[in-house]
């Protein structure tokens, strides 16, 4: 079955590609979940600021510096500014 070989090659290529990227960058490469991921991480930070501070900083940094989507970048800047000036207002 010739088609099966191509599917296996495709899966192997995807595995090689995904294993070569840092985990957080892989999340931001998935177009449909970028904004949802950003929102979820900020919500997590609002619930548990001490334990989620490192991840929210990393996600916001990645979104503002490495994301190609202007919508995601803009939202990340908005969240970053809001959280740095008045975290209580974000609630």
Short mmCIF file of N, CA, C and O in Angstrom, two decimals:
data_model
loop_
_atom_site.label_atom_id
_atom_site.label_comp_id
_atom_site.label_asym_id
_atom_site.label_seq_id
_atom_site.Cartn_x
_atom_site.Cartn_y
_atom_site.Cartn_z
N UNK A 1 0.83 -1.17 0.00
CA UNK A 1 0.00 0.00 0.00
C UNK A 1 0.88 1.25 0.00
O UNK A 1 1.50 1.58 1.00
N UNK A 2 0.88 1.91 -1.10
CA UNK A 2 1.75 3.06 -1.29
C UNK A 2 1.34 4.24 -0.41
O UNK A 2 2.17 4.93 0.14
N UNK A 3 0.05 4.48 -0.24
CA UNK A 3 -0.43 5.60 0.55
C UNK A 3 -0.03 5.51 2.01
O UNK A 3 0.22 6.51 2.66
N UNK A 4 0.03 4.30 2.53
CA UNK A 4 0.40 4.11 3.92
C UNK A 4 1.84 4.56 4.17
O UNK A 4 2.14 5.16 5.20
N UNK A 5 2.72 4.33 3.22
CA UNK A 5 4.11 4.76 3.36
C UNK A 5 4.22 6.27 3.46
O UNK A 5 4.99 6.80 4.25
N UNK A 6 3.44 6.97 2.64
CA UNK A 6 3.46 8.43 2.68
C UNK A 6 2.92 8.96 4.01
O UNK A 6 3.44 9.94 4.54
N UNK A 7 1.91 8.30 4.54
CA UNK A 7 1.36 8.72 5.83
C UNK A 7 2.40 8.56 6.93
O UNK A 7 2.55 9.43 7.79
N UNK A 8 3.13 7.44 6.92
CA UNK A 8 4.17 7.21 7.92
C UNK A 8 5.29 8.23 7.79
O UNK A 8 5.78 8.75 8.78
N UNK A 9 5.67 8.53 6.55
CA UNK A 9 6.71 9.54 6.33
C UNK A 9 6.23 10.91 6.84
O UNK A 9 7.01 11.66 7.43
N UNK A 10 4.97 11.22 6.60
CA UNK A 10 4.42 12.48 7.07
C UNK A 10 4.42 12.57 8.58
O UNK A 10 4.80 13.59 9.16
N UNK A 11 3.99 11.48 9.23
CA UNK A 11 3.99 11.47 10.70
C UNK A 11 5.41 11.61 11.25
O UNK A 11 5.63 12.32 12.23
N UNK A 12 6.35 10.93 10.63
CA UNK A 12 7.75 11.02 11.08
C UNK A 12 8.27 12.45 10.91
O UNK A 12 8.97 12.96 11.78
N UNK A 13 7.90 13.10 9.82
CA UNK A 13 8.30 14.49 9.60
C UNK A 13 7.72 15.41 10.64
O UNK A 13 8.40 16.31 11.14
N UNK A 14 6.46 15.20 10.96
CA UNK A 14 5.81 16.03 11.99
C UNK A 14 6.47 15.82 13.34
O UNK A 14 6.72 16.76 14.08
N UNK A 15 6.80 14.57 13.67
CA UNK A 15 7.47 14.27 14.94
C UNK A 15 8.84 14.96 15.01
O UNK A 15 9.19 15.55 16.02
N UNK A 16 9.59 14.88 13.91
CA UNK A 16 10.91 15.53 13.89
C UNK A 16 10.76 17.04 14.05
O UNK A 16 11.49 17.67 14.81
N UNK A 17 9.79 17.61 13.33
CA UNK A 17 9.58 19.05 13.39
C UNK A 17 9.16 19.49 14.80
O UNK A 17 9.72 20.41 15.37
N UNK A 18 8.18 18.80 15.36
CA UNK A 18 7.67 19.22 16.66
C UNK A 18 8.68 18.98 17.78
O UNK A 18 8.72 19.75 18.73
N UNK A 19 9.50 17.95 17.66
CA UNK A 19 10.48 17.71 18.71
C UNK A 19 11.64 18.69 18.65
O UNK A 19 12.37 18.86 19.62
N UNK A 20 11.80 19.37 17.52
CA UNK A 20 12.91 20.31 17.39
C UNK A 20 12.56 21.70 17.91
O UNK A 20 13.42 22.55 18.04
N UNK A 21 11.31 21.97 18.19
CA UNK A 21 10.90 23.29 18.67
C UNK A 21 10.68 23.26 20.17
O UNK A 21 10.22 22.27 20.72
N UNK A 22 10.95 24.38 20.82
CA UNK A 22 10.58 24.45 22.23
C UNK A 22 9.07 24.30 22.37
O UNK A 22 8.31 24.71 21.50
N UNK A 23 8.65 23.73 23.44
CA UNK A 23 7.23 23.42 23.63
C UNK A 23 6.34 24.65 23.52
O UNK A 23 5.29 24.62 22.90
N UNK A 24 6.74 25.73 24.09
CA UNK A 24 5.89 26.92 24.09
C UNK A 24 5.75 27.50 22.68
O UNK A 24 4.70 28.00 22.31
N UNK A 25 6.79 27.42 21.87
CA UNK A 25 6.70 27.91 20.49
C UNK A 25 5.74 27.05 19.69
O UNK A 25 5.04 27.55 18.82
N UNK A 26 5.72 25.76 19.96
CA UNK A 26 4.81 24.88 19.24
C UNK A 26 3.36 25.29 19.48
O UNK A 26 2.55 25.32 18.56
N UNK A 27 3.04 25.67 20.70
CA UNK A 27 1.68 26.12 21.01
C UNK A 27 1.32 27.32 20.16
O UNK A 27 0.23 27.42 19.60
N UNK A 28 2.26 28.25 20.00
CA UNK A 28 1.96 29.46 19.25
C UNK A 28 1.98 29.26 17.74
O UNK A 28 1.54 30.12 17.00
N UNK A 29 2.46 28.13 17.29
CA UNK A 29 2.40 27.83 15.86
C UNK A 29 1.02 27.32 15.46
O UNK A 29 0.67 27.33 14.30
N UNK A 30 0.26 26.88 16.40
CA UNK A 30 -1.07 26.36 16.12
C UNK A 30 -2.05 27.52 16.09
O UNK A 30 -2.49 28.01 17.11
N UNK A 31 -2.40 27.98 14.89
CA UNK A 31 -3.18 29.20 14.70
C UNK A 31 -4.48 29.29 15.47
O UNK A 31 -4.81 30.34 15.99
N UNK A 32 -5.22 28.20 15.55
CA UNK A 32 -6.55 28.28 16.16
C UNK A 32 -6.54 28.38 17.67
O UNK A 32 -7.54 28.73 18.27
N UNK A 33 -5.42 28.10 18.29
CA UNK A 33 -5.42 28.09 19.75
C UNK A 33 -4.58 29.21 20.36
O UNK A 33 -4.43 29.29 21.57
N UNK A 34 -4.04 30.07 19.54
CA UNK A 34 -3.16 31.11 20.06
C UNK A 34 -3.86 32.03 21.06
O UNK A 34 -3.37 32.23 22.17
N UNK A 35 -4.97 32.60 20.67
CA UNK A 35 -5.67 33.51 21.56
C UNK A 35 -6.24 32.78 22.78
O UNK A 35 -6.20 33.31 23.90
N UNK A 36 -6.74 31.57 22.57
CA UNK A 36 -7.28 30.81 23.69
C UNK A 36 -6.20 30.45 24.69
O UNK A 36 -6.42 30.49 25.91
N UNK A 37 -5.01 30.11 24.20
CA UNK A 37 -3.90 29.78 25.09
C UNK A 37 -3.49 31.00 25.90
O UNK A 37 -3.30 30.93 27.12
N UNK A 38 -3.41 32.12 25.23
CA UNK A 38 -3.05 33.36 25.89
C UNK A 38 -4.05 33.71 26.99
O UNK A 38 -3.67 34.00 28.13
N UNK A 39 -5.32 33.63 26.67
CA UNK A 39 -6.37 33.93 27.64
C UNK A 39 -6.35 32.95 28.81
O UNK A 39 -6.47 33.34 29.98
N UNK A 40 -6.17 31.67 28.52
CA UNK A 40 -6.16 30.65 29.58
C UNK A 40 -4.99 30.86 30.54
O UNK A 40 -5.15 30.72 31.76
N UNK A 41 -3.84 31.20 30.01
CA UNK A 41 -2.67 31.41 30.86
C UNK A 41 -2.86 32.64 31.76
O UNK A 41 -2.52 32.63 32.94
N UNK A 42 -3.45 33.69 31.20
CA UNK A 42 -3.71 34.89 32.01
C UNK A 42 -4.76 34.57 33.09
O UNK A 42 -4.62 35.01 34.23
N UNK A 43 -5.78 33.81 32.74
CA UNK A 43 -6.78 33.41 33.75
C UNK A 43 -6.14 32.58 34.85
O UNK A 43 -6.46 32.74 36.03
N UNK A 44 -5.25 31.67 34.47
CA UNK A 44 -4.54 30.87 35.47
C UNK A 44 -3.74 31.77 36.40
O UNK A 44 -3.75 31.60 37.62
N UNK A 45 -3.07 32.75 35.82
CA UNK A 45 -2.30 33.70 36.63
C UNK A 45 -3.20 34.46 37.59
O UNK A 45 -2.82 34.72 38.74
N UNK A 46 -4.39 34.83 37.14
CA UNK A 46 -5.32 35.56 38.00
C UNK A 46 -5.77 34.70 39.19
O UNK A 46 -5.99 35.20 40.27
N UNK A 47 -5.91 33.40 38.97
CA UNK A 47 -6.34 32.48 40.04
C UNK A 47 -5.19 32.12 40.97
O UNK A 47 -5.37 32.00 42.18
N UNK A 48 -4.00 31.87 40.38
CA UNK A 48 -2.85 31.42 41.17
C UNK A 48 -1.60 32.19 40.75
O UNK A 48 -0.74 31.65 40.05
N UNK A 49 -1.50 33.45 41.17
CA UNK A 49 -0.39 34.29 40.70
C UNK A 49 1.00 33.77 41.07
O UNK A 49 1.92 33.89 40.28
N UNK A 50 1.14 33.21 42.25
CA UNK A 50 2.47 32.76 42.67
C UNK A 50 2.97 31.59 41.83
O UNK A 50 4.12 31.57 41.41
N UNK A 51 2.11 30.64 41.57
CA UNK A 51 2.55 29.45 40.83
C UNK A 51 2.54 29.64 39.32
O UNK A 51 3.18 28.89 38.60
N UNK A 52 1.84 30.64 38.82
CA UNK A 52 1.73 30.82 37.37
C UNK A 52 2.53 32.00 36.83
O UNK A 52 2.51 32.27 35.63
N UNK A 53 3.26 32.68 37.69
CA UNK A 53 3.98 33.87 37.24
C UNK A 53 5.01 33.56 36.16
O UNK A 53 5.10 34.27 35.16
N UNK A 54 5.76 32.49 36.32
CA UNK A 54 6.80 32.16 35.34
C UNK A 54 6.19 31.83 33.98
O UNK A 54 6.67 32.29 32.94
N UNK A 55 5.10 31.06 33.97
CA UNK A 55 4.50 30.67 32.69
C UNK A 55 3.85 31.86 32.00
O UNK A 55 3.95 32.01 30.79
N UNK A 56 3.20 32.75 32.76
CA UNK A 56 2.57 33.90 32.13
C UNK A 56 3.63 34.82 31.54
O UNK A 56 3.46 35.35 30.43
N UNK A 57 4.74 34.99 32.22
CA UNK A 57 5.82 35.81 31.67
C UNK A 57 6.39 35.20 30.40
O UNK A 57 6.64 35.89 29.42
N UNK A 58 6.57 33.89 30.41
CA UNK A 58 7.13 33.21 29.24
C UNK A 58 6.18 33.27 28.05
O UNK A 58 6.59 33.52 26.92
N UNK A 59 4.90 33.04 28.30
CA UNK A 59 3.91 33.07 27.22
C UNK A 59 3.76 34.48 26.66
O UNK A 59 3.74 34.66 25.44
N UNK A 60 3.68 35.47 27.52
CA UNK A 60 3.57 36.85 27.03
C UNK A 60 4.81 37.27 26.27
O UNK A 60 4.72 37.94 25.23
N UNK A 61 5.97 36.87 26.74
CA UNK A 61 7.21 37.19 26.05
C UNK A 61 7.25 36.54 24.66
O UNK A 61 7.59 37.18 23.67
N UNK A 62 6.87 35.28 24.60
CA UNK A 62 6.85 34.57 23.32
C UNK A 62 5.83 35.18 22.37
O UNK A 62 6.10 35.38 21.19
N UNK A 63 4.66 35.49 22.88
CA UNK A 63 3.60 36.05 22.04
C UNK A 63 3.98 37.41 21.47
O UNK A 63 3.64 37.72 20.33
N UNK A 64 4.68 38.22 22.25
CA UNK A 64 5.02 39.56 21.77
C UNK A 64 6.24 39.57 20.88
O UNK A 64 6.36 40.43 20.01
N UNK A 65 7.13 38.61 21.03
CA UNK A 65 8.38 38.63 20.26
C UNK A 65 8.41 37.67 19.08
O UNK A 65 9.10 37.92 18.09
N UNK A 66 7.68 36.55 19.17
CA UNK A 66 7.84 35.52 18.16
C UNK A 66 6.58 35.17 17.38
O UNK A 66 6.64 34.39 16.44
N UNK A 67 5.47 35.73 17.75
CA UNK A 67 4.21 35.38 17.10
C UNK A 67 3.99 36.25 15.87
O UNK A 67 4.17 37.46 15.91
N UNK A 68 3.57 35.62 14.78
CA UNK A 68 3.33 36.34 13.53
C UNK A 68 1.96 37.01 13.48
O UNK A 68 1.75 37.91 12.69
N UNK A 69 1.04 36.56 14.31
CA UNK A 69 -0.31 37.09 14.28
C UNK A 69 -0.38 38.43 15.01
O UNK A 69 -0.10 38.51 16.22
N UNK A 70 -0.79 39.49 14.31
CA UNK A 70 -0.90 40.79 14.99
C UNK A 70 -1.97 40.79 16.08
O UNK A 70 -1.84 41.49 17.08
N UNK A 71 -3.03 40.00 15.91
CA UNK A 71 -4.08 39.93 16.94
C UNK A 71 -3.53 39.35 18.24
O UNK A 71 -3.81 39.87 19.32
N UNK A 72 -2.77 38.29 18.13
CA UNK A 72 -2.20 37.66 19.32
C UNK A 72 -1.17 38.58 19.96
O UNK A 72 -1.15 38.76 21.17
N UNK A 73 -0.33 39.18 19.14
CA UNK A 73 0.68 40.11 19.65
C UNK A 73 0.03 41.28 20.39
O UNK A 73 0.43 41.63 21.50
N UNK A 74 -0.99 41.87 19.77
CA UNK A 74 -1.67 43.01 20.40
C UNK A 74 -2.32 42.62 21.72
O UNK A 74 -2.23 43.34 22.72
N UNK A 75 -2.99 41.47 21.73
CA UNK A 75 -3.64 41.03 22.97
C UNK A 75 -2.59 40.76 24.05
O UNK A 75 -2.81 41.07 25.22
N UNK A 76 -1.47 40.18 23.67
CA UNK A 76 -0.41 39.91 24.64
C UNK A 76 0.11 41.21 25.24
O UNK A 76 0.34 41.31 26.45
N UNK A 77 0.29 42.23 24.40
CA UNK A 77 0.73 43.54 24.91
C UNK A 77 -0.31 44.14 25.85
O UNK A 77 0.04 44.72 26.89
N UNK A 78 -1.56 43.99 25.51
CA UNK A 78 -2.64 44.51 26.38
C UNK A 78 -2.61 43.80 27.72
O UNK A 78 -2.67 44.44 28.78
N UNK A 79 -2.54 42.47 27.70
CA UNK A 79 -2.49 41.71 28.96
C UNK A 79 -1.25 42.11 29.76
O UNK A 79 -1.31 42.28 30.97
N UNK A 80 -0.11 42.21 29.09
CA UNK A 80 1.13 42.53 29.78
C UNK A 80 1.02 43.89 30.48
O UNK A 80 1.35 44.03 31.65
N UNK A 81 0.50 44.87 29.77
CA UNK A 81 0.36 46.20 30.35
C UNK A 81 -0.64 46.18 31.51
O UNK A 81 -0.41 46.77 32.57
N UNK A 82 -1.76 45.51 31.32
CA UNK A 82 -2.79 45.44 32.35
C UNK A 82 -2.25 44.76 33.62
O UNK A 82 -2.45 45.25 34.73
N UNK A 83 -1.58 43.63 33.43
CA UNK A 83 -1.06 42.89 34.58
C UNK A 83 0.08 43.63 35.27
O UNK A 83 0.26 43.51 36.48
N UNK A 84 0.86 44.39 34.53
CA UNK A 84 1.99 45.08 35.14
C UNK A 84 1.56 46.37 35.85
O UNK A 84 2.23 46.82 36.78
N UNK A 85 0.46 46.97 35.40
CA UNK A 85 0.02 48.22 36.04
C UNK A 85 -1.00 48.01 37.14
O UNK A 85 -0.90 48.60 38.21
N UNK A 86 -2.01 47.16 36.89
CA UNK A 86 -3.06 46.95 37.88
C UNK A 86 -3.67 45.56 37.72
O UNK A 86 -4.70 45.40 37.07
N UNK A 87 -3.06 44.54 38.32
CA UNK A 87 -3.60 43.19 38.19
C UNK A 87 -5.02 43.05 38.72
O UNK A 87 -5.80 42.25 38.23
N UNK A 88 -5.38 43.85 39.70
CA UNK A 88 -6.73 43.80 40.25
C UNK A 88 -7.79 44.22 39.24
O UNK A 88 -8.91 43.72 39.26
N UNK A 89 -7.45 45.12 38.35
CA UNK A 89 -8.40 45.58 37.33
C UNK A 89 -8.69 44.49 36.32
O UNK A 89 -9.75 44.50 35.69
N UNK A 90 -7.79 43.55 36.16
CA UNK A 90 -8.00 42.47 35.19
C UNK A 90 -9.10 41.51 35.63
O UNK A 90 -9.70 40.84 34.82
N UNK A 91 -9.36 41.47 36.93
CA UNK A 91 -10.39 40.57 37.43
C UNK A 91 -11.74 41.10 37.05
O UNK A 91 -12.66 40.50 36.76
#
